[in-house]
Tab-separated table of C-alpha atoms in Angstrom:
chain	number	residue	atom	x	y	z
G	1	MET	CA	10.749	16.005	20.189
G	2	GLN	CA	7.117	16.870	19.559
G	3	LEU	CA	4.479	14.167	19.858
G	4	VAL	CA	1.228	14.347	17.910
G	5	LYS	CA	-1.862	12.322	18.904
G	6	LEU	CA	-3.388	9.729	16.677
G	7	ILE	CA	-6.635	8.231	17.985
G	8	THR	CA	-6.871	4.513	17.304
G	9	SER	CA	-9.737	2.148	17.963
G	10	LYS	CA	-7.732	-0.995	17.287
G	11	ARG	CA	-4.738	-2.591	18.930
G	12	ILE	CA	-1.384	-2.519	17.104
G	13	ASN	CA	-1.017	-6.258	17.455
G	14	THR	CA	1.260	-7.293	20.326
G	15	LEU	CA	3.035	-3.958	20.632
G	16	ALA	CA	2.617	-4.422	24.383
G	17	ALA	CA	-1.200	-4.198	24.080
G	18	ILE	CA	-1.322	-0.602	22.906
G	19	SER	CA	-4.657	0.835	23.882
G	20	SER	CA	-6.810	3.680	22.675
G	21	ILE	CA	-4.450	6.632	22.153
G	22	VAL	CA	-1.306	6.253	20.059
G	23	LEU	CA	1.102	9.128	19.532
G	24	LEU	CA	3.470	9.101	16.599
G	25	THR	CA	6.488	11.286	16.018
G	26	PRO	CA	6.518	13.187	12.710
G	27	VAL	CA	10.109	13.910	11.744
G	28	SER	CA	10.732	17.074	9.773
G	29	THR	CA	14.481	16.547	9.502
G	30	TYR	CA	16.238	13.802	7.572
G	31	ALA	CA	17.405	12.053	10.716
G	32	GLN	CA	15.025	9.165	11.263
G	33	ASP	CA	11.684	7.700	10.392
G	34	ASN	CA	8.960	6.342	12.641
G	35	SER	CA	7.302	3.052	11.734
G	36	PRO	CA	5.408	0.995	14.341
G	37	TYR	CA	5.847	-2.041	12.088
G	38	SER	CA	9.617	-1.894	12.675
G	39	ARG	CA	8.881	-3.371	16.115
G	40	PHE	CA	8.606	-6.871	14.637
G	41	GLY	CA	11.324	-9.373	13.741
G	42	ILE	CA	14.696	-7.796	12.991
G	43	GLY	CA	12.965	-4.536	12.059
G	44	ASP	CA	11.577	-2.890	8.964
G	45	LEU	CA	13.372	-4.531	6.054
G	46	ALA	CA	15.506	-2.182	3.958
G	47	PRO	CA	15.197	-2.260	0.142
G	48	LYS	CA	16.679	-5.595	-0.830
G	49	THR	CA	17.672	-4.872	-4.416
G	50	HIS	CA	19.963	-2.604	-6.408
G	51	VAL	CA	18.489	0.696	-7.660
G	52	VAL	CA	18.417	-0.731	-11.207
G	53	ASN	CA	16.231	-3.618	-10.049
G	54	ARG	CA	14.008	-1.449	-7.835
G	55	ALA	CA	13.037	0.603	-10.891
G	56	MET	CA	11.801	-2.633	-12.514
G	57	GLY	CA	9.510	-3.715	-9.690
G	58	GLY	CA	12.361	-5.468	-7.889
G	59	ILE	CA	13.058	-8.264	-10.401
G	60	SER	CA	16.535	-9.676	-9.787
G	61	ALA	CA	16.680	-13.493	-10.027
G	62	ALA	CA	17.487	-13.604	-13.760
G	63	TYR	CA	18.920	-10.101	-14.263
G	64	ALA	CA	22.607	-9.571	-15.101
G	65	ASP	CA	24.425	-6.420	-16.188
G	66	PHE	CA	28.148	-5.772	-16.565
G	67	ILE	CA	27.874	-2.102	-15.474
G	68	SER	CA	25.904	-2.654	-12.246
G	69	ILE	CA	26.079	-5.183	-9.411
G	70	ASN	CA	23.016	-7.369	-8.872
G	71	TYR	CA	23.982	-8.540	-5.387
G	72	ASN	CA	20.691	-10.438	-4.970
G	73	ASN	CA	21.890	-13.199	-7.279
G	74	PRO	CA	25.652	-13.790	-7.068
G	75	ALA	CA	25.550	-15.824	-10.295
G	76	SER	CA	25.195	-12.463	-12.088
G	77	TYR	CA	28.795	-11.578	-11.109
G	78	ALA	CA	29.936	-13.800	-13.968
G	79	SER	CA	28.686	-11.055	-16.315
G	80	PHE	CA	31.458	-8.577	-15.425
G	81	GLN	CA	32.711	-8.645	-18.996
G	82	ALA	CA	33.984	-6.201	-21.652
G	83	PHE	CA	37.265	-8.143	-21.569
G	84	THR	CA	40.089	-8.395	-24.009
G	85	GLU	CA	42.345	-11.424	-23.788
G	86	THR	CA	45.510	-12.586	-25.465
G	87	LYS	CA	45.789	-15.833	-27.420
G	88	SER	CA	47.283	-17.379	-24.306
G	89	LYS	CA	44.009	-16.541	-22.481
G	90	LYS	CA	45.717	-14.182	-20.070
G	91	LEU	CA	43.535	-11.301	-18.919
G	92	GLN	CA	44.384	-8.029	-20.625
G	93	SER	CA	41.532	-5.841	-19.332
G	94	GLY	CA	38.159	-6.016	-17.599
G	95	ARG	CA	35.584	-3.516	-16.446
G	96	ALA	CA	35.597	-2.953	-12.663
G	97	ILE	CA	32.518	-1.379	-11.061
G	98	LEU	CA	31.960	0.847	-8.028
G	99	ASP	CA	28.273	0.978	-7.001
G	100	ILE	CA	26.912	3.430	-4.423
G	101	GLY	CA	23.231	3.850	-3.525
G	102	VAL	CA	21.183	6.209	-1.338
G	103	ASN	CA	17.448	6.429	-0.604
G	104	TYR	CA	14.993	9.144	0.338
G	105	ASP	CA	11.818	7.849	2.016
G	106	ASN	CA	8.596	9.713	2.681
G	107	ARG	CA	6.411	7.550	4.908
G	108	ALA	CA	2.780	8.374	5.800
G	109	ILE	CA	0.898	6.402	8.472
G	110	GLN	CA	-2.875	6.542	8.800
G	111	GLU	CA	-5.557	4.791	10.800
G	112	PRO	CA	-8.407	3.425	8.641
G	113	GLY	CA	-11.375	5.759	8.844
G	114	ASN	CA	-9.251	8.660	10.090
G	115	ALA	CA	-8.333	11.395	7.604
G	116	THR	CA	-5.307	12.505	9.651
G	117	LYS	CA	-1.944	11.298	8.378
G	118	PHE	CA	1.416	11.414	10.097
G	119	ALA	CA	4.492	11.633	7.906
G	120	SER	CA	8.194	11.121	8.433
G	121	ASN	CA	11.140	11.610	6.092
G	122	ASN	CA	14.498	9.957	5.952
G	123	ILE	CA	17.634	9.878	3.818
G	124	PHE	CA	19.806	6.826	4.367
G	125	PHE	CA	22.653	4.843	2.900
G	126	SER	CA	21.511	1.941	0.704
G	127	TYR	CA	24.615	0.043	-0.413
G	128	LEU	CA	28.295	0.281	-1.256
G	129	GLN	CA	29.576	-2.454	-3.578
G	130	MET	CA	32.737	-3.048	-5.589
G	131	GLY	CA	32.833	-5.487	-8.508
G	132	VAL	CA	36.096	-6.772	-9.973
G	133	PRO	CA	36.498	-9.097	-12.996
G	134	LEU	CA	38.932	-11.945	-12.361
G	135	LYS	CA	38.749	-13.375	-15.872
G	136	ALA	CA	36.156	-13.758	-18.610
G	137	GLY	CA	33.067	-15.280	-16.988
G	138	TRP	CA	34.325	-14.900	-13.425
G	139	GLY	CA	33.713	-11.929	-11.149
G	140	LEU	CA	34.224	-10.929	-7.530
G	141	THR	CA	32.329	-8.391	-5.374
G	142	PHE	CA	32.546	-7.036	-1.864
G	143	GLY	CA	30.705	-4.328	0.031
G	144	LEU	CA	28.324	-3.262	2.796
G	145	ARG	CA	24.578	-2.673	2.932
G	146	PRO	CA	21.811	-2.291	5.553
G	147	ILE	CA	19.346	-5.152	5.974
G	148	SER	CA	16.789	-3.643	8.379
G	149	ARG	CA	16.012	-0.626	10.559
G	150	ILE	CA	14.225	-0.326	13.901
G	151	ASN	CA	12.766	3.071	14.747
G	152	TYR	CA	9.447	3.663	16.449
G	153	LYS	CA	8.077	5.851	19.230
G	154	ILE	CA	4.526	5.344	20.456
G	155	LEU	CA	2.734	6.773	23.513
G	156	SER	CA	-0.357	5.155	25.026
G	157	SER	CA	-2.563	6.987	27.556
G	158	THR	CA	-5.134	5.021	29.589
G	159	ARG	CA	-7.283	5.371	32.710
G	160	LEU	CA	-7.271	2.719	35.424
G	161	VAL	CA	-10.613	1.379	36.657
G	162	ASN	CA	-11.334	0.825	40.356
G	163	PRO	CA	-11.749	-2.961	40.762
G	164	LEU	CA	-14.362	-2.373	43.508
G	165	PRO	CA	-17.807	-0.768	43.220
G	166	PRO	CA	-18.659	1.754	41.935
G	167	PHE	CA	-15.918	0.790	39.390
G	168	ASN	CA	-15.052	4.414	38.746
G	169	LEU	CA	-12.031	5.686	36.821
G	170	ILE	CA	-9.025	6.482	38.981
G	171	ASP	CA	-5.389	7.280	38.086
G	172	SER	CA	-4.170	7.746	34.525
G	173	THR	CA	-1.120	6.014	33.069
G	174	GLN	CA	1.134	7.006	30.218
G	175	THR	CA	3.276	4.373	28.517
G	176	LEU	CA	5.987	5.195	25.993
G	177	TYR	CA	7.082	2.370	23.665
G	178	GLU	CA	10.374	3.120	21.929
G	179	GLY	CA	12.757	1.105	19.785
G	180	THR	CA	15.978	1.741	17.885
G	181	GLY	CA	18.536	-0.373	16.071
G	182	GLY	CA	19.157	-2.130	12.803
G	183	THR	CA	20.992	-4.867	10.929
G	184	TYR	CA	23.866	-4.631	8.407
G	185	ARG	CA	25.719	-7.036	6.198
G	186	ALA	CA	29.339	-6.928	5.054
G	187	ASN	CA	29.722	-9.325	2.152
G	188	ILE	CA	32.079	-10.827	-0.375
G	189	GLY	CA	30.794	-12.853	-3.315
G	190	THR	CA	31.834	-14.537	-6.507
G	191	GLY	CA	30.095	-15.813	-9.623
G	192	ILE	CA	31.493	-17.986	-12.397
G	193	THR	CA	30.298	-19.365	-15.722
G	194	VAL	CA	30.534	-23.161	-15.607
G	195	PHE	CA	29.155	-23.892	-19.070
G	196	LYS	CA	29.003	-21.907	-22.300
G	197	LYS	CA	28.727	-22.340	-26.042
G	198	GLN	CA	27.932	-20.148	-29.027
G	199	LYS	CA	24.420	-20.282	-30.433
G	200	PHE	CA	22.598	-17.872	-32.790
G	201	LYS	CA	25.603	-15.503	-32.538
G	202	GLN	CA	24.943	-15.302	-28.798
G	203	GLU	CA	26.356	-17.243	-25.889
G	204	GLU	CA	24.379	-19.930	-24.109
G	205	ASN	CA	25.731	-20.245	-20.579
G	206	LEU	CA	25.140	-21.452	-17.049
G	207	SER	CA	26.521	-19.431	-14.113
G	208	ILE	CA	26.576	-20.105	-10.400
G	209	GLY	CA	27.551	-17.837	-7.515
G	210	VAL	CA	27.711	-17.471	-3.761
G	211	ASN	CA	27.716	-14.560	-1.295
G	212	ALA	CA	29.431	-14.919	2.069
G	213	GLY	CA	29.585	-12.273	4.723
G	214	TYR	CA	28.976	-11.165	8.268
G	215	LEU	CA	25.475	-10.139	9.372
G	216	PHE	CA	25.457	-7.960	12.484
G	217	GLY	CA	23.263	-5.490	14.321
G	218	ASN	CA	21.601	-4.394	17.543
G	219	ARG	CA	18.184	-3.619	18.984
G	220	ASP	CA	17.030	-1.600	21.983
G	221	PHE	CA	13.377	-1.919	23.056
G	222	SER	CA	12.076	0.048	26.029
G	223	THR	CA	8.697	0.519	27.732
G	224	ARG	CA	8.499	3.533	30.064
G	225	ARG	CA	5.405	3.816	32.259
G	226	ALA	CA	4.279	6.655	34.512
G	227	PHE	CA	1.248	7.162	36.764
G	228	VAL	CA	-0.423	10.566	36.638
G	229	ASN	CA	-1.966	11.651	39.946
G	230	ASP	CA	-2.834	15.096	41.286
G	231	THR	CA	-1.813	14.372	44.880
G	232	VAL	CA	0.632	11.446	44.842
G	233	THR	CA	3.989	11.333	43.054
G	234	TYR	CA	5.040	7.931	41.693
G	235	TYR	CA	8.395	6.886	40.353
G	236	LYS	CA	8.400	6.089	36.659
G	237	ALA	CA	9.285	2.533	35.575
G	238	ASN	CA	11.441	1.463	32.643
G	239	TYR	CA	11.426	-2.048	31.147
G	240	GLU	CA	14.282	-2.246	28.655
G	241	THR	CA	15.882	-5.008	26.597
G	242	ARG	CA	19.077	-4.458	24.614
G	243	ALA	CA	20.741	-6.985	22.338
G	244	ASP	CA	23.744	-7.210	20.023
G	245	TYR	CA	24.000	-10.020	17.480
G	246	GLY	CA	26.005	-11.273	14.533
G	247	ASN	CA	27.263	-14.292	12.611
G	248	LEU	CA	28.363	-15.497	9.194
G	249	TYR	CA	25.651	-15.501	6.519
G	250	LEU	CA	25.559	-17.300	3.160
G	251	ASP	CA	23.354	-17.241	0.084
G	252	ALA	CA	23.709	-18.642	-3.416
G	253	GLY	CA	22.269	-18.335	-6.902
G	254	LEU	CA	22.125	-19.734	-10.416
G	255	GLN	CA	21.406	-18.240	-13.840
G	256	TYR	CA	20.926	-20.011	-17.164
G	257	LYS	CA	20.830	-18.025	-20.409
G	258	LYS	CA	19.288	-19.602	-23.517
G	259	PRO	CA	19.471	-17.768	-26.884
G	260	LEU	CA	16.174	-18.020	-28.795
G	261	SER	CA	17.399	-16.244	-31.934
G	262	GLU	CA	20.225	-13.960	-32.996
G	263	LYS	CA	18.727	-11.072	-30.979
G	264	LEU	CA	16.382	-12.692	-28.454
G	265	SER	CA	17.365	-14.617	-25.317
G	266	LEU	CA	15.691	-16.092	-22.245
G	267	THR	CA	17.423	-16.157	-18.864
G	268	LEU	CA	16.184	-18.257	-15.938
G	269	GLY	CA	17.364	-17.484	-12.425
G	270	VAL	CA	17.001	-18.739	-8.874
G	271	THR	CA	18.586	-17.408	-5.716
G	272	GLY	CA	18.075	-17.877	-1.999
G	273	ALA	CA	19.389	-18.679	1.454
G	274	TRP	CA	18.703	-21.459	3.914
G	275	ALA	CA	17.721	-20.882	7.555
G	276	GLN	CA	20.636	-19.443	9.538
G	277	THR	CA	21.374	-18.495	13.134
G	278	LEU	CA	22.827	-15.344	14.704
G	279	ASN	CA	24.632	-15.352	18.042
G	280	ALA	CA	23.129	-12.768	20.403
G	281	THR	CA	23.972	-11.173	23.749
G	282	GLN	CA	21.103	-9.576	25.643
G	283	ASP	CA	20.788	-7.233	28.625
G	284	VAL	CA	17.446	-7.062	30.459
G	285	LEU	CA	16.921	-4.004	32.665
G	286	ARG	CA	14.125	-3.060	35.081
G	287	GLN	CA	14.545	0.300	36.787
G	288	THR	CA	12.821	3.320	38.270
G	289	PHE	CA	13.772	6.657	36.744
G	290	ASP	CA	12.921	10.293	36.329
G	291	TYR	CA	13.547	12.960	33.686
G	292	ASN	CA	15.964	15.855	34.073
G	293	THR	CA	15.421	19.348	32.696
G	294	ASN	CA	16.773	18.292	29.287
G	295	GLY	CA	14.333	15.387	29.008
G	296	ASP	CA	17.022	12.749	29.553
G	297	THR	CA	16.348	9.776	31.819
G	298	LEU	CA	18.054	9.540	35.221
G	299	GLN	CA	18.103	6.198	37.005
G	300	VAL	CA	16.661	6.253	40.519
G	301	ASP	CA	17.084	2.574	41.323
G	302	SER	CA	17.905	-0.630	39.443
G	303	VAL	CA	15.249	-3.184	40.323
G	304	TYR	CA	16.518	-6.006	38.113
G	305	LEU	CA	19.457	-6.476	35.764
G	306	LEU	CA	20.319	-9.555	33.745
G	307	ALA	CA	23.496	-8.819	31.777
G	308	ASN	CA	25.223	-10.736	28.970
G	309	GLN	CA	22.467	-13.286	28.475
G	310	LYS	CA	23.533	-15.506	25.569
G	311	GLY	CA	20.992	-16.700	23.011
G	312	LYS	CA	20.161	-17.271	19.355
G	313	ILE	CA	18.234	-15.405	16.687
G	314	GLU	CA	16.960	-17.771	14.009
G	315	LEU	CA	16.572	-16.232	10.549
G	316	PRO	CA	14.305	-17.988	8.037
G	317	SER	CA	15.052	-19.436	4.638
G	318	ASN	CA	14.046	-17.599	1.470
G	319	PHE	CA	14.156	-18.010	-2.287
G	320	THR	CA	13.437	-16.048	-5.448
G	321	VAL	CA	12.827	-17.576	-8.864
G	322	GLY	CA	12.251	-15.727	-12.114
G	323	PHE	CA	12.962	-15.169	-15.768
G	324	VAL	CA	14.016	-12.364	-18.111
G	325	LEU	CA	13.188	-12.197	-21.823
G	326	GLN	CA	15.624	-9.843	-23.541
G	327	LYS	CA	16.232	-8.375	-26.963
G	328	GLN	CA	19.937	-7.618	-27.420
G	329	MET	CA	21.345	-4.465	-28.997
G	330	THR	CA	23.351	-6.086	-31.788
G	331	GLY	CA	24.003	-2.909	-33.776
G	332	VAL	CA	24.870	0.667	-32.926
G	333	LYS	CA	21.539	1.882	-34.341
G	334	GLU	CA	19.279	-0.700	-32.704
G	335	SER	CA	17.066	-0.479	-29.635
G	336	SER	CA	16.979	-3.085	-26.876
G	337	TRP	CA	14.499	-4.163	-24.229
G	338	LEU	CA	13.837	-6.733	-21.560
G	339	ILE	CA	10.916	-7.867	-19.440
G	340	GLY	CA	10.999	-10.136	-16.416
G	341	VAL	CA	8.955	-11.742	-13.654
G	342	ASP	CA	10.013	-12.889	-10.155
G	343	PHE	CA	8.283	-14.905	-7.445
G	344	VAL	CA	9.577	-14.316	-3.892
G	345	LYS	CA	9.007	-16.456	-0.785
G	346	GLU	CA	10.471	-15.639	2.651
G	347	ASN	CA	9.554	-17.969	5.529
G	348	TRP	CA	9.320	-15.416	8.347
G	349	SER	CA	6.934	-17.624	10.330
G	350	LYS	CA	10.092	-19.602	11.263
G	351	TYR	CA	11.790	-16.558	12.820
G	352	ARG	CA	12.727	-16.971	16.478
G	353	TYR	CA	14.260	-14.591	19.028
G	354	TYR	CA	15.703	-16.459	22.020
G	355	GLY	CA	13.323	-19.289	21.143
G	356	GLN	CA	10.266	-17.032	20.962
G	357	ALA	CA	8.139	-16.491	17.842
G	358	ASP	CA	6.984	-13.029	16.771
G	359	ASN	CA	3.894	-11.758	14.970
G	360	LEU	CA	5.365	-12.654	11.599
G	361	THR	CA	4.130	-14.729	8.719
G	362	ASP	CA	5.573	-15.965	5.442
G	363	LYS	CA	6.158	-13.200	2.912
G	364	THR	CA	5.221	-13.730	-0.733
G	365	ALA	CA	5.453	-11.382	-3.703
G	366	ILE	CA	5.072	-11.295	-7.472
G	367	ARG	CA	7.347	-8.760	-9.163
G	368	VAL	CA	7.067	-7.699	-12.810
G	369	GLY	CA	9.292	-5.208	-14.596
G	370	GLY	CA	11.200	-4.252	-17.681
G	371	GLN	CA	13.372	-1.693	-19.404
G	372	PHE	CA	13.709	-0.107	-22.837
G	373	THR	CA	16.740	1.548	-24.433
G	374	PRO	CA	16.054	3.437	-27.677
G	375	ALA	CA	18.321	3.262	-30.694
G	376	PRO	CA	21.148	5.659	-29.745
G	377	LYS	CA	21.328	8.984	-31.554
G	378	LYS	CA	23.111	12.270	-31.018
G	379	ASN	CA	20.507	13.620	-28.578
G	380	TYR	CA	20.981	12.718	-24.915
G	381	PHE	CA	17.603	11.123	-24.121
G	382	SER	CA	17.947	8.543	-26.894
G	383	ASN	CA	20.865	7.189	-24.830
G	384	VAL	CA	18.781	6.945	-21.640
G	385	THR	CA	17.366	3.604	-20.475
G	386	TYR	CA	13.764	3.714	-19.227
G	387	ARG	CA	12.532	1.254	-16.588
G	388	PHE	CA	9.134	0.362	-15.103
G	389	GLY	CA	7.502	-2.284	-12.934
G	390	PHE	CA	5.050	-3.236	-10.206
G	391	PHE	CA	4.779	-5.724	-7.348
G	392	THR	CA	2.064	-7.221	-5.179
G	393	GLY	CA	1.983	-9.707	-2.329
G	394	LYS	CA	1.700	-10.282	1.406
G	395	ASP	CA	3.976	-8.606	3.943
G	396	TYR	CA	5.842	-10.496	6.667
G	397	VAL	CA	4.074	-8.660	9.539
G	398	SER	CA	0.782	-10.167	10.730
G	399	THR	CA	-1.408	-7.922	12.896
G	400	THR	CA	-4.487	-8.986	14.851
G	401	GLY	CA	-4.646	-12.164	12.807
G	402	SER	CA	-4.795	-10.252	9.518
G	403	ARG	CA	-1.963	-10.289	6.985
G	404	LEU	CA	-0.699	-7.011	5.576
G	405	LYS	CA	-1.103	-6.495	1.860
G	406	ASN	CA	1.842	-4.892	0.093
G	407	MET	CA	1.677	-3.503	-3.429
G	408	GLY	CA	3.250	-0.737	-5.463
G	409	GLY	CA	4.525	0.600	-8.756
G	410	THR	CA	7.970	1.737	-9.898
G	411	PHE	CA	9.625	3.832	-12.585
G	412	GLY	CA	13.259	4.628	-13.266
G	413	LEU	CA	15.939	6.011	-15.540
G	414	ALA	CA	19.553	5.172	-16.323
G	415	LEU	CA	21.311	8.455	-17.094
G	416	PRO	CA	24.748	8.102	-18.716
G	417	VAL	CA	27.323	10.603	-17.526
G	418	GLY	CA	30.044	12.190	-19.631
G	419	ASN	CA	30.809	10.499	-22.948
G	420	TYR	CA	27.464	8.724	-23.219
G	421	GLY	CA	27.941	8.134	-26.907
G	422	GLN	CA	31.478	6.807	-26.408
G	423	PHE	CA	30.953	3.582	-24.470
G	424	SER	CA	34.157	2.139	-25.875
G	425	ARG	CA	36.192	4.630	-23.875
G	426	THR	CA	37.974	3.472	-20.741
G	427	GLN	CA	35.612	5.055	-18.205
G	428	TYR	CA	31.831	4.864	-18.218
G	429	SER	CA	29.466	6.085	-15.507
G	430	VAL	CA	25.695	5.935	-15.038
G	431	VAL	CA	23.331	7.592	-12.577
G	432	ASN	CA	20.396	5.236	-11.936
G	433	LEU	CA	17.184	6.670	-10.517
G	434	ALA	CA	14.202	4.712	-9.192
G	435	PHE	CA	10.851	6.089	-8.041
G	436	GLU	CA	8.643	3.799	-5.986
G	437	TYR	CA	5.184	4.203	-4.468
G	438	SER	CA	3.849	1.406	-2.282
G	439	LYS	CA	1.040	0.680	0.169
G	440	ARG	CA	1.229	-1.617	3.170
G	441	GLY	CA	-1.866	-2.648	5.086
G	442	GLY	CA	-5.531	-1.915	4.500
G	443	ASN	CA	-8.815	-1.179	6.252
G	444	SER	CA	-8.656	-4.500	8.107
G	445	ASN	CA	-5.318	-3.543	9.722
G	446	PRO	CA	-4.690	-1.145	12.635
G	447	LEU	CA	-2.565	1.166	10.481
G	448	LYS	CA	-2.087	1.811	6.777
G	449	GLU	CA	1.348	2.852	5.594
G	450	ASN	CA	2.028	4.652	2.315
G	451	LEU	CA	5.629	4.983	1.177
G	452	PHE	CA	7.140	7.132	-1.538
G	453	ARG	CA	10.799	6.348	-2.149
G	454	ILE	CA	13.393	7.937	-4.415
G	455	SER	CA	16.547	5.874	-4.881
G	456	ALA	CA	19.708	7.112	-6.554
G	457	GLY	CA	22.549	4.825	-7.539
G	458	PHE	CA	25.924	5.729	-8.972
G	459	SER	CA	27.617	3.053	-11.082
G	460	LEU	CA	31.181	4.026	-11.901
G	461	SER	CA	33.147	1.659	-14.118
G	462	ASP	CA	36.677	1.641	-15.468
G	463	LEU	CA	38.850	-0.775	-17.406
G	464	TRP	CA	41.401	-2.478	-15.172
G	465	PHE	CA	44.426	-4.627	-15.950
G	466	GLY	CA	44.939	-2.847	-19.269
G	467	LYS	CA	48.484	-2.568	-20.553
G	468	ARG	CA	49.424	0.961	-21.562
G	469	LYS	CA	51.123	1.564	-24.910
G	470	TYR	CA	53.186	4.616	-25.721
G	471	ASP	CA	54.284	5.850	-29.117
């Protein structure tokens, strides 16, 4: 794997006191990305929201849609509607949803004041979710999605100074910092409407929901150091820490919809999770090694090994609160729109790994977004929903005492597939696209990171529980 030099004049925080020369790995294939910031906490956080929400700046607290799964707020599961019921209130049919999402990331890292950029590309799985209506106003979901990724590779080259006069430079050292791993979540959730009444030909309602699941992952951090000398050969040293972790994880949410007129409604939403703990098992390894002809490491001697060390990883609490103002499509020839705002707070300063804090700080963000659906006509693009948004705030990584700024803009489309003008048919599918450009860090930080992301989501829905009739 080719390494390309990036000269830095600043330290990348506590990444083992990285000195003056940092080498990053540009990846030309879609296998992995390389982000030094993934060294901190549980790694670089994966996109937290559904593709639909990403296209609207990430708003999710008050958003609900019966043809996509807003897994950020489980209260939205109560919106899995399009039901028909008998007079006895037995379920006749309901629209089940299969949601699949993938991302393409193009990440560019640059040192302030240096025109050279180093890019990496990656295509990765975003989420797989299934939504099932249980009855009118009550839905169930289950699925799997990534929470974070760890992937960095950094090489530092330094010269040692003779501690005695004339204090001249002596041997050189090369240190390779490398990390891999990530966190995933398998979840099951439910949302139910606990209060509803008709008002202005719309429904006023209050819904609550909860997600339960298993959060699991692993991390492997290594520091490989070698002395470079023309006459003396030294063994290379490897300091490596591996950990596996997992535990149950819960979050909850609430949404309240208030009709303002026959066509206009306001929805308030709040969602979040309290501080939770993961059970971890860690191996600490200190060894001497060498490389074979293929570049693989071969152990020469194990200096120290501490296996199966039990501990805890403490994850912080978080919450999101927001609103959505929406104009309903009450007629077949009417347009619809919505606009929303979210405030996000994640208390990453409370994160602990085996009792130790990391260079993390509380994350805050303001997210603004909306969507517009024209009055449907015979042409295809009048049946497309157009989305937009932006976000700004402070990242959870804190480097050299300076917080990272994080801001960006988004745009997206909802492209109906097949019988786009025949929504009343049994099957209905949508391809959701989101385009996101964001910046993390600035001139006061060791590195600036620009990210361009394309997200594609496939929402496939079908009517279940329907009773077939034959002539």
